[in-house]
PDB file of C-alpha atoms in Angstrom:
ATOM      1  CA  UNK A   1     -17.797 125.783   2.374  1.00  0.00           C
ATOM      2  CA  UNK A   2     -18.619 125.959   6.069  1.00  0.00           C
ATOM      3  CA  UNK A   3     -19.014 129.334   7.726  1.00  0.00           C
ATOM      4  CA  UNK A   4     -20.105 131.106   4.547  1.00  0.00           C
ATOM      5  CA  UNK A   5     -16.529 132.028   3.527  1.00  0.00           C
ATOM      6  CA  UNK A   6     -15.831 131.977  -0.182  1.00  0.00           C
ATOM      7  CA  UNK A   7     -13.249 129.561  -1.453  1.00  0.00           C
ATOM      8  CA  UNK A   8     -10.191 131.366  -2.935  1.00  0.00           C
ATOM      9  CA  UNK A   9     -10.224 131.323  -6.715  1.00  0.00           C
ATOM     10  CA  UNK A  10      -7.206 131.398  -8.988  1.00  0.00           C
ATOM     11  CA  UNK A  11      -6.774 132.997 -12.392  1.00  0.00           C
ATOM     12  CA  UNK A  12      -7.524 136.507 -13.563  1.00  0.00           C
ATOM     13  CA  UNK A  13      -9.976 138.939 -12.000  1.00  0.00           C
ATOM     14  CA  UNK A  14     -12.146 141.019 -14.323  1.00  0.00           C
ATOM     15  CA  UNK A  15     -14.085 143.126 -11.807  1.00  0.00           C
ATOM     16  CA  UNK A  16     -12.438 146.351 -12.950  1.00  0.00           C
ATOM     17  CA  UNK A  17     -13.169 145.521 -16.591  1.00  0.00           C
ATOM     18  CA  UNK A  18     -16.871 145.147 -15.799  1.00  0.00           C
ATOM     19  CA  UNK A  19     -16.778 148.394 -13.836  1.00  0.00           C
ATOM     20  CA  UNK A  20     -15.165 150.256 -16.747  1.00  0.00           C
ATOM     21  CA  UNK A  21     -17.692 148.826 -19.202  1.00  0.00           C
ATOM     22  CA  UNK A  22     -20.537 149.964 -16.946  1.00  0.00           C
ATOM     23  CA  UNK A  23     -19.124 153.492 -16.675  1.00  0.00           C
ATOM     24  CA  UNK A  24     -18.603 153.755 -20.434  1.00  0.00           C
ATOM     25  CA  UNK A  25     -22.178 152.584 -21.019  1.00  0.00           C
ATOM     26  CA  UNK A  26     -23.311 155.582 -18.940  1.00  0.00           C
ATOM     27  CA  UNK A  27     -21.383 157.971 -21.160  1.00  0.00           C
ATOM     28  CA  UNK A  28     -18.151 158.356 -19.170  1.00  0.00           C
ATOM     29  CA  UNK A  29     -15.048 158.361 -21.347  1.00  0.00           C
ATOM     30  CA  UNK A  30     -12.142 156.497 -19.851  1.00  0.00           C
ATOM     31  CA  UNK A  31      -8.558 157.767 -20.000  1.00  0.00           C
ATOM     32  CA  UNK A  32      -6.853 157.175 -23.297  1.00  0.00           C
ATOM     33  CA  UNK A  33      -3.114 156.668 -23.801  1.00  0.00           C
ATOM     34  CA  UNK A  34      -1.137 159.510 -25.319  1.00  0.00           C
ATOM     35  CA  UNK A  35       1.241 158.864 -28.159  1.00  0.00           C
ATOM     36  CA  UNK A  36       4.766 159.982 -27.303  1.00  0.00           C
ATOM     37  CA  UNK A  37       7.318 161.271 -29.774  1.00  0.00           C
ATOM     38  CA  UNK A  38      11.116 161.140 -29.759  1.00  0.00           C
ATOM     39  CA  UNK A  39      14.100 160.221 -31.899  1.00  0.00           C
ATOM     40  CA  UNK A  40      17.106 158.894 -29.978  1.00  0.00           C
ATOM     41  CA  UNK A  41      20.091 157.012 -31.362  1.00  0.00           C
ATOM     42  CA  UNK A  42      23.608 155.849 -30.636  1.00  0.00           C
ATOM     43  CA  UNK A  43      26.688 154.611 -32.492  1.00  0.00           C
ATOM     44  CA  UNK A  44      29.911 152.915 -31.389  1.00  0.00           C
ATOM     45  CA  UNK A  45      33.052 154.312 -33.002  1.00  0.00           C
ATOM     46  CA  UNK A  46      36.747 153.570 -32.623  1.00  0.00           C
ATOM     47  CA  UNK A  47      37.309 154.286 -28.942  1.00  0.00           C
ATOM     48  CA  UNK A  48      33.955 155.599 -27.785  1.00  0.00           C
ATOM     49  CA  UNK A  49      30.224 156.086 -28.175  1.00  0.00           C
ATOM     50  CA  UNK A  50      28.121 158.897 -29.636  1.00  0.00           C
ATOM     51  CA  UNK A  51      24.562 159.387 -28.335  1.00  0.00           C
ATOM     52  CA  UNK A  52      22.051 161.682 -30.000  1.00  0.00           C
ATOM     53  CA  UNK A  53      18.520 162.963 -29.390  1.00  0.00           C
ATOM     54  CA  UNK A  54      16.058 165.549 -30.618  1.00  0.00           C
ATOM     55  CA  UNK A  55      14.714 168.237 -28.270  1.00  0.00           C
ATOM     56  CA  UNK A  56      10.923 168.238 -28.795  1.00  0.00           C
ATOM     57  CA  UNK A  57       8.665 167.404 -25.856  1.00  0.00           C
ATOM     58  CA  UNK A  58       4.994 166.759 -26.627  1.00  0.00           C
ATOM     59  CA  UNK A  59       1.781 166.577 -24.604  1.00  0.00           C
ATOM     60  CA  UNK A  60      -0.550 164.732 -26.932  1.00  0.00           C
ATOM     61  CA  UNK A  61      -0.725 166.846 -30.095  1.00  0.00           C
ATOM     62  CA  UNK A  62       0.761 169.909 -28.368  1.00  0.00           C
ATOM     63  CA  UNK A  63       4.450 170.781 -28.359  1.00  0.00           C
ATOM     64  CA  UNK A  64       5.141 171.307 -24.660  1.00  0.00           C
ATOM     65  CA  UNK A  65       8.850 172.165 -24.883  1.00  0.00           C
ATOM     66  CA  UNK A  66      10.907 172.982 -27.965  1.00  0.00           C
ATOM     67  CA  UNK A  67      14.321 172.547 -26.393  1.00  0.00           C
ATOM     68  CA  UNK A  68      14.193 169.893 -23.672  1.00  0.00           C
ATOM     69  CA  UNK A  69      17.093 167.618 -22.721  1.00  0.00           C
ATOM     70  CA  UNK A  70      16.705 163.907 -23.453  1.00  0.00           C
ATOM     71  CA  UNK A  71      20.279 162.780 -22.691  1.00  0.00           C
ATOM     72  CA  UNK A  72      20.461 161.867 -19.009  1.00  0.00           C
ATOM     73  CA  UNK A  73      23.354 161.346 -16.613  1.00  0.00           C
ATOM     74  CA  UNK A  74      23.874 157.837 -15.225  1.00  0.00           C
ATOM     75  CA  UNK A  75      27.543 157.932 -14.239  1.00  0.00           C
ATOM     76  CA  UNK A  76      30.561 160.008 -15.287  1.00  0.00           C
ATOM     77  CA  UNK A  77      31.326 157.436 -17.998  1.00  0.00           C
ATOM     78  CA  UNK A  78      27.744 156.278 -18.701  1.00  0.00           C
ATOM     79  CA  UNK A  79      24.959 158.363 -20.220  1.00  0.00           C
ATOM     80  CA  UNK A  80      21.491 157.506 -21.448  1.00  0.00           C
ATOM     81  CA  UNK A  81      18.957 158.791 -23.988  1.00  0.00           C
ATOM     82  CA  UNK A  82      15.304 158.498 -22.945  1.00  0.00           C
ATOM     83  CA  UNK A  83      12.113 158.075 -24.960  1.00  0.00           C
ATOM     84  CA  UNK A  84       8.570 157.628 -23.664  1.00  0.00           C
ATOM     85  CA  UNK A  85       7.046 159.448 -20.713  1.00  0.00           C
ATOM     86  CA  UNK A  86       9.316 162.305 -19.621  1.00  0.00           C
ATOM     87  CA  UNK A  87       8.646 161.795 -15.907  1.00  0.00           C
ATOM     88  CA  UNK A  88       9.482 158.082 -16.153  1.00  0.00           C
ATOM     89  CA  UNK A  89      12.727 158.554 -18.070  1.00  0.00           C
ATOM     90  CA  UNK A  90      13.958 161.360 -15.808  1.00  0.00           C
ATOM     91  CA  UNK A  91      13.145 159.644 -12.534  1.00  0.00           C
ATOM     92  CA  UNK A  92      14.339 156.159 -13.541  1.00  0.00           C
ATOM     93  CA  UNK A  93      17.689 157.461 -14.777  1.00  0.00           C
ATOM     94  CA  UNK A  94      18.065 159.717 -11.720  1.00  0.00           C
ATOM     95  CA  UNK A  95      17.300 156.840  -9.361  1.00  0.00           C
ATOM     96  CA  UNK A  96      19.751 154.439 -11.028  1.00  0.00           C
ATOM     97  CA  UNK A  97      22.377 157.177 -11.154  1.00  0.00           C
ATOM     98  CA  UNK A  98      21.998 157.722  -7.399  1.00  0.00           C
ATOM     99  CA  UNK A  99      22.324 153.996  -6.693  1.00  0.00           C
ATOM    100  CA  UNK A 100      25.441 153.769  -8.855  1.00  0.00           C
ATOM    101  CA  UNK A 101      27.010 156.693  -7.006  1.00  0.00           C
ATOM    102  CA  UNK A 102      26.544 154.814  -3.735  1.00  0.00           C
ATOM    103  CA  UNK A 103      27.965 151.703  -5.396  1.00  0.00           C
ATOM    104  CA  UNK A 104      31.102 153.612  -6.459  1.00  0.00           C
ATOM    105  CA  UNK A 105      31.501 155.047  -2.968  1.00  0.00           C
ATOM    106  CA  UNK A 106      31.173 151.587  -1.405  1.00  0.00           C
ATOM    107  CA  UNK A 107      33.433 149.653  -3.755  1.00  0.00           C
ATOM    108  CA  UNK A 108      35.892 152.378  -4.705  1.00  0.00           C
ATOM    109  CA  UNK A 109      35.635 151.341  -8.349  1.00  0.00           C
ATOM    110  CA  UNK A 110      34.302 153.009 -11.475  1.00  0.00           C
ATOM    111  CA  UNK A 111      30.908 152.099 -12.910  1.00  0.00           C
ATOM    112  CA  UNK A 112      30.730 149.398 -15.555  1.00  0.00           C
ATOM    113  CA  UNK A 113      28.198 149.942 -18.322  1.00  0.00           C
ATOM    114  CA  UNK A 114      26.761 146.454 -17.853  1.00  0.00           C
ATOM    115  CA  UNK A 115      26.094 147.266 -14.183  1.00  0.00           C
ATOM    116  CA  UNK A 116      23.916 150.224 -15.160  1.00  0.00           C
ATOM    117  CA  UNK A 117      22.218 148.052 -17.781  1.00  0.00           C
ATOM    118  CA  UNK A 118      21.396 145.328 -15.262  1.00  0.00           C
ATOM    119  CA  UNK A 119      19.961 147.762 -12.722  1.00  0.00           C
ATOM    120  CA  UNK A 120      17.804 149.472 -15.358  1.00  0.00           C
ATOM    121  CA  UNK A 121      16.413 146.284 -16.856  1.00  0.00           C
ATOM    122  CA  UNK A 122      15.655 144.699 -13.464  1.00  0.00           C
ATOM    123  CA  UNK A 123      13.780 147.815 -12.335  1.00  0.00           C
ATOM    124  CA  UNK A 124      11.735 148.082 -15.538  1.00  0.00           C
ATOM    125  CA  UNK A 125      10.923 144.370 -15.628  1.00  0.00           C
ATOM    126  CA  UNK A 126       9.302 144.587 -12.186  1.00  0.00           C
ATOM    127  CA  UNK A 127       6.711 147.006 -13.561  1.00  0.00           C
ATOM    128  CA  UNK A 128       5.938 144.976 -16.710  1.00  0.00           C
ATOM    129  CA  UNK A 129       6.076 147.942 -19.069  1.00  0.00           C
ATOM    130  CA  UNK A 130       3.931 150.320 -17.022  1.00  0.00           C
ATOM    131  CA  UNK A 131       6.995 152.521 -16.497  1.00  0.00           C
ATOM    132  CA  UNK A 132       7.251 154.030 -19.975  1.00  0.00           C
ATOM    133  CA  UNK A 133      11.005 154.412 -20.310  1.00  0.00           C
ATOM    134  CA  UNK A 134      12.658 153.303 -23.551  1.00  0.00           C
ATOM    135  CA  UNK A 135      16.385 153.931 -23.250  1.00  0.00           C
ATOM    136  CA  UNK A 136      19.559 153.991 -25.337  1.00  0.00           C
ATOM    137  CA  UNK A 137      22.414 153.385 -22.902  1.00  0.00           C
ATOM    138  CA  UNK A 138      26.002 154.101 -23.845  1.00  0.00           C
ATOM    139  CA  UNK A 139      29.310 154.363 -22.077  1.00  0.00           C
ATOM    140  CA  UNK A 140      32.974 153.437 -21.898  1.00  0.00           C
ATOM    141  CA  UNK A 141      34.634 151.389 -19.144  1.00  0.00           C
ATOM    142  CA  UNK A 142      37.862 149.385 -18.803  1.00  0.00           C
ATOM    143  CA  UNK A 143      36.455 146.763 -21.221  1.00  0.00           C
ATOM    144  CA  UNK A 144      35.843 149.321 -23.978  1.00  0.00           C
ATOM    145  CA  UNK A 145      32.834 151.172 -25.441  1.00  0.00           C
ATOM    146  CA  UNK A 146      29.349 149.689 -25.068  1.00  0.00           C
ATOM    147  CA  UNK A 147      25.916 150.523 -26.477  1.00  0.00           C
ATOM    148  CA  UNK A 148      22.603 148.985 -25.355  1.00  0.00           C
ATOM    149  CA  UNK A 149      18.892 149.481 -25.850  1.00  0.00           C
ATOM    150  CA  UNK A 150      16.525 148.971 -22.907  1.00  0.00           C
ATOM    151  CA  UNK A 151      12.821 148.481 -23.624  1.00  0.00           C
ATOM    152  CA  UNK A 152      10.066 149.416 -21.136  1.00  0.00           C
ATOM    153  CA  UNK A 153       9.366 145.752 -20.381  1.00  0.00           C
ATOM    154  CA  UNK A 154      13.002 145.129 -19.425  1.00  0.00           C
ATOM    155  CA  UNK A 155      14.347 143.421 -22.543  1.00  0.00           C
ATOM    156  CA  UNK A 156      17.719 144.615 -23.850  1.00  0.00           C
ATOM    157  CA  UNK A 157      19.906 144.502 -26.959  1.00  0.00           C
ATOM    158  CA  UNK A 158      23.630 145.056 -27.453  1.00  0.00           C
ATOM    159  CA  UNK A 159      24.292 146.616 -30.860  1.00  0.00           C
ATOM    160  CA  UNK A 160      26.935 148.696 -32.678  1.00  0.00           C
ATOM    161  CA  UNK A 161      24.223 151.207 -33.646  1.00  0.00           C
ATOM    162  CA  UNK A 162      20.641 151.549 -32.456  1.00  0.00           C
ATOM    163  CA  UNK A 163      17.616 153.837 -32.481  1.00  0.00           C
ATOM    164  CA  UNK A 164      14.453 154.163 -30.396  1.00  0.00           C
ATOM    165  CA  UNK A 165      11.375 156.360 -30.281  1.00  0.00           C
ATOM    166  CA  UNK A 166       8.675 157.262 -32.770  1.00  0.00           C
ATOM    167  CA  UNK A 167      11.305 158.450 -35.261  1.00  0.00           C
ATOM    168  CA  UNK A 168      13.444 155.339 -34.884  1.00  0.00           C
ATOM    169  CA  UNK A 169      12.674 153.933 -38.339  1.00  0.00           C
ATOM    170  CA  UNK A 170      13.803 157.143 -40.033  1.00  0.00           C
ATOM    171  CA  UNK A 171      17.029 157.182 -38.039  1.00  0.00           C
ATOM    172  CA  UNK A 172      17.628 153.478 -38.580  1.00  0.00           C
ATOM    173  CA  UNK A 173      17.410 153.942 -42.356  1.00  0.00           C
ATOM    174  CA  UNK A 174      20.256 156.456 -42.132  1.00  0.00           C
ATOM    175  CA  UNK A 175      22.327 154.124 -39.944  1.00  0.00           C
ATOM    176  CA  UNK A 176      21.875 151.108 -42.189  1.00  0.00           C
ATOM    177  CA  UNK A 177      22.953 153.134 -45.208  1.00  0.00           C
ATOM    178  CA  UNK A 178      25.880 154.967 -43.634  1.00  0.00           C
ATOM    179  CA  UNK A 179      27.318 152.858 -40.795  1.00  0.00           C
ATOM    180  CA  UNK A 180      30.743 151.262 -41.140  1.00  0.00           C
ATOM    181  CA  UNK A 181      33.115 149.673 -38.679  1.00  0.00           C
ATOM    182  CA  UNK A 182      36.063 151.611 -37.327  1.00  0.00           C
ATOM    183  CA  UNK A 183      34.528 155.062 -37.732  1.00  0.00           C
ATOM    184  CA  UNK A 184      36.312 158.092 -36.368  1.00  0.00           C
ATOM    185  CA  UNK A 185      34.712 160.379 -33.800  1.00  0.00           C
ATOM    186  CA  UNK A 186      33.924 163.022 -36.430  1.00  0.00           C
ATOM    187  CA  UNK A 187      32.331 160.457 -38.758  1.00  0.00           C
ATOM    188  CA  UNK A 188      30.218 159.031 -35.927  1.00  0.00           C
ATOM    189  CA  UNK A 189      29.033 162.489 -34.839  1.00  0.00           C
ATOM    190  CA  UNK A 190      28.055 163.386 -38.406  1.00  0.00           C
ATOM    191  CA  UNK A 191      26.178 160.084 -38.841  1.00  0.00           C
ATOM    192  CA  UNK A 192      24.245 160.391 -35.569  1.00  0.00           C
ATOM    193  CA  UNK A 193      23.376 164.028 -36.298  1.00  0.00           C
ATOM    194  CA  UNK A 194      22.075 163.045 -39.734  1.00  0.00           C
ATOM    195  CA  UNK A 195      20.014 160.217 -38.210  1.00  0.00           C
ATOM    196  CA  UNK A 196      18.420 162.523 -35.611  1.00  0.00           C
ATOM    197  CA  UNK A 197      17.798 165.129 -38.300  1.00  0.00           C
ATOM    198  CA  UNK A 198      15.984 162.470 -40.334  1.00  0.00           C
ATOM    199  CA  UNK A 199      13.652 161.854 -37.410  1.00  0.00           C
ATOM    200  CA  UNK A 200      13.116 165.586 -36.893  1.00  0.00           C
ATOM    201  CA  UNK A 201      11.999 166.181 -40.477  1.00  0.00           C
ATOM    202  CA  UNK A 202       9.993 162.965 -41.001  1.00  0.00           C
ATOM    203  CA  UNK A 203       8.357 162.267 -37.629  1.00  0.00           C
ATOM    204  CA  UNK A 204       5.719 164.600 -36.205  1.00  0.00           C
ATOM    205  CA  UNK A 205       6.589 163.631 -32.631  1.00  0.00           C
ATOM    206  CA  UNK A 206      10.227 164.690 -33.067  1.00  0.00           C
ATOM    207  CA  UNK A 207      11.521 168.136 -33.801  1.00  0.00           C
ATOM    208  CA  UNK A 208      13.553 171.228 -32.972  1.00  0.00           C
ATOM    209  CA  UNK A 209      17.294 170.678 -32.418  1.00  0.00           C
ATOM    210  CA  UNK A 210      19.954 167.964 -32.318  1.00  0.00           C
ATOM    211  CA  UNK A 211      21.810 167.136 -29.079  1.00  0.00           C
ATOM    212  CA  UNK A 212      24.924 164.947 -29.085  1.00  0.00           C
ATOM    213  CA  UNK A 213      26.960 163.351 -26.304  1.00  0.00           C
ATOM    214  CA  UNK A 214      30.415 161.898 -27.047  1.00  0.00           C
ATOM    215  CA  UNK A 215      31.827 159.452 -24.477  1.00  0.00           C
ATOM    216  CA  UNK A 216      35.430 158.247 -24.551  1.00  0.00           C
ATOM    217  CA  UNK A 217      37.865 156.921 -21.972  1.00  0.00           C
ATOM    218  CA  UNK A 218      38.999 160.518 -21.383  1.00  0.00           C
ATOM    219  CA  UNK A 219      35.458 161.570 -20.426  1.00  0.00           C
ATOM    220  CA  UNK A 220      32.293 162.884 -21.998  1.00  0.00           C
ATOM    221  CA  UNK A 221      31.637 165.939 -24.150  1.00  0.00           C
ATOM    222  CA  UNK A 222      28.084 167.263 -24.340  1.00  0.00           C
ATOM    223  CA  UNK A 223      27.161 169.110 -27.537  1.00  0.00           C
ATOM    224  CA  UNK A 224      23.974 170.911 -26.572  1.00  0.00           C
ATOM    225  CA  UNK A 225      22.088 172.155 -29.661  1.00  0.00           C
ATOM    226  CA  UNK A 226      24.783 170.732 -31.924  1.00  0.00           C
ATOM    227  CA  UNK A 227      22.512 171.485 -34.874  1.00  0.00           C
ATOM    228  CA  UNK A 228      19.510 173.842 -35.007  1.00  0.00           C
ATOM    229  CA  UNK A 229      17.743 172.970 -38.273  1.00  0.00           C
ATOM    230  CA  UNK A 230      14.604 174.921 -37.274  1.00  0.00           C
ATOM    231  CA  UNK A 231      15.802 178.390 -36.250  1.00  0.00           C
ATOM    232  CA  UNK A 232      13.363 181.094 -35.212  1.00  0.00           C
ATOM    233  CA  UNK A 233      12.698 183.645 -37.936  1.00  0.00           C
ATOM    234  CA  UNK A 234      11.994 186.407 -35.396  1.00  0.00           C
ATOM    235  CA  UNK A 235      13.235 186.923 -31.879  1.00  0.00           C
ATOM    236  CA  UNK A 236      11.969 189.727 -29.678  1.00  0.00           C
ATOM    237  CA  UNK A 237      14.782 191.659 -28.013  1.00  0.00           C
ATOM    238  CA  UNK A 238      15.135 190.849 -24.331  1.00  0.00           C
ATOM    239  CA  UNK A 239      14.615 192.584 -22.061  1.00  0.00           C
ATOM    240  CA  UNK A 240      12.128 195.106 -23.434  1.00  0.00           C
ATOM    241  CA  UNK A 241      13.312 198.587 -22.430  1.00  0.00           C
ATOM    242  CA  UNK A 242      10.704 201.334 -22.114  1.00  0.00           C
ATOM    243  CA  UNK A 243      11.978 204.942 -22.291  1.00  0.00           C
ATOM    244  CA  UNK A 244      11.377 207.250 -19.305  1.00  0.00           C
ATOM    245  CA  UNK A 245       8.034 208.986 -19.447  1.00  0.00           C
ATOM    246  CA  UNK A 246       6.228 206.104 -21.147  1.00  0.00           C
ATOM    247  CA  UNK A 247       3.860 205.877 -18.171  1.00  0.00           C
ATOM    248  CA  UNK A 248       2.505 209.170 -16.840  1.00  0.00           C
ATOM    249  CA  UNK A 249       3.002 209.701 -13.084  1.00  0.00           C
ATOM    250  CA  UNK A 250      -0.231 211.154 -11.677  1.00  0.00           C
ATOM    251  CA  UNK A 251       0.587 211.119  -7.960  1.00  0.00           C
ATOM    252  CA  UNK A 252       3.589 210.467  -5.729  1.00  0.00           C
ATOM    253  CA  UNK A 253       4.145 210.278  -1.988  1.00  0.00           C
ATOM    254  CA  UNK A 254       7.083 209.610   0.320  1.00  0.00           C
ATOM    255  CA  UNK A 255       6.958 208.046   3.785  1.00  0.00           C
ATOM    256  CA  UNK A 256       9.652 208.675   6.393  1.00  0.00           C
ATOM    257  CA  UNK A 257      10.626 206.168   9.051  1.00  0.00           C
ATOM    258  CA  UNK A 258      10.909 207.386  12.652  1.00  0.00           C
ATOM    259  CA  UNK A 259      13.155 205.949  15.294  1.00  0.00           C
ATOM    260  CA  UNK A 260      11.910 202.611  16.518  1.00  0.00           C
ATOM    261  CA  UNK A 261      12.289 201.745  20.201  1.00  0.00           C
ATOM    262  CA  UNK A 262      12.959 198.058  20.903  1.00  0.00           C
ATOM    263  CA  UNK A 263      11.665 196.936  24.302  1.00  0.00           C
ATOM    264  CA  UNK A 264      12.787 193.522  25.469  1.00  0.00           C
ATOM    265  CA  UNK A 265      10.402 191.333  27.395  1.00  0.00           C
ATOM    266  CA  UNK A 266       7.436 189.075  26.930  1.00  0.00           C
ATOM    267  CA  UNK A 267       4.849 190.061  24.315  1.00  0.00           C
ATOM    268  CA  UNK A 268       2.042 192.090  25.888  1.00  0.00           C
ATOM    269  CA  UNK A 269       4.034 192.927  28.990  1.00  0.00           C
ATOM    270  CA  UNK A 270       4.593 191.017  32.200  1.00  0.00           C
ATOM    271  CA  UNK A 271       1.562 189.893  34.175  1.00  0.00           C
TER     272      UNK A 271
END
């Protein structure tokens, strides 16, 4: 090629792979992915949807939060359970919820569940799975109740019952054994709670309590800590009250304030 310029090449570029291999050969350990843990699930019943989630947040092998919230707001009639990276699930659902609020203000119409689904899947597909947000989306609009799963790569499923997260197989076993069509709200809540409880007791990444969210055409009802299968055996009284005289006073002093004169003008006086 004239001028010494390199001809553009197509295909993949492996420069970073060679760089990483060189660094590892010198003893530098590269970042390793963390395994995330969650059990989230949803069921369609006669006239609505029940969403459920556990409340354990993990940082690797450490329990970071024992009572976090994994059911996120999308719209007044659409809510979403999130599994994966906490920052990704919170920010993706918050961003889509903000866009849907503007959409309602512009059109003057309520949010359809399929609209939220489309916006979520299009956003996640752009990032090819690097945004770690696995979602169970549920809601009720003028066409009836709907339940979807959204995978981090952007693929979706429409199902009458679904589970996601590291405890999804445990919850799915409960659903496949106990699901039936035309369930009442009470039956659906009991089934989802039992499915989440199965993930809590059989998956190390899931734990603590059971949260439920019931969505109908009348609105949503959030059942925070609907079940607490792992209660604390001891709780320190709050606040701790110390009786007077616990700390010995060795010295005391009192300062009095004198009258303060306020002089208006430039700082430092006029030149």
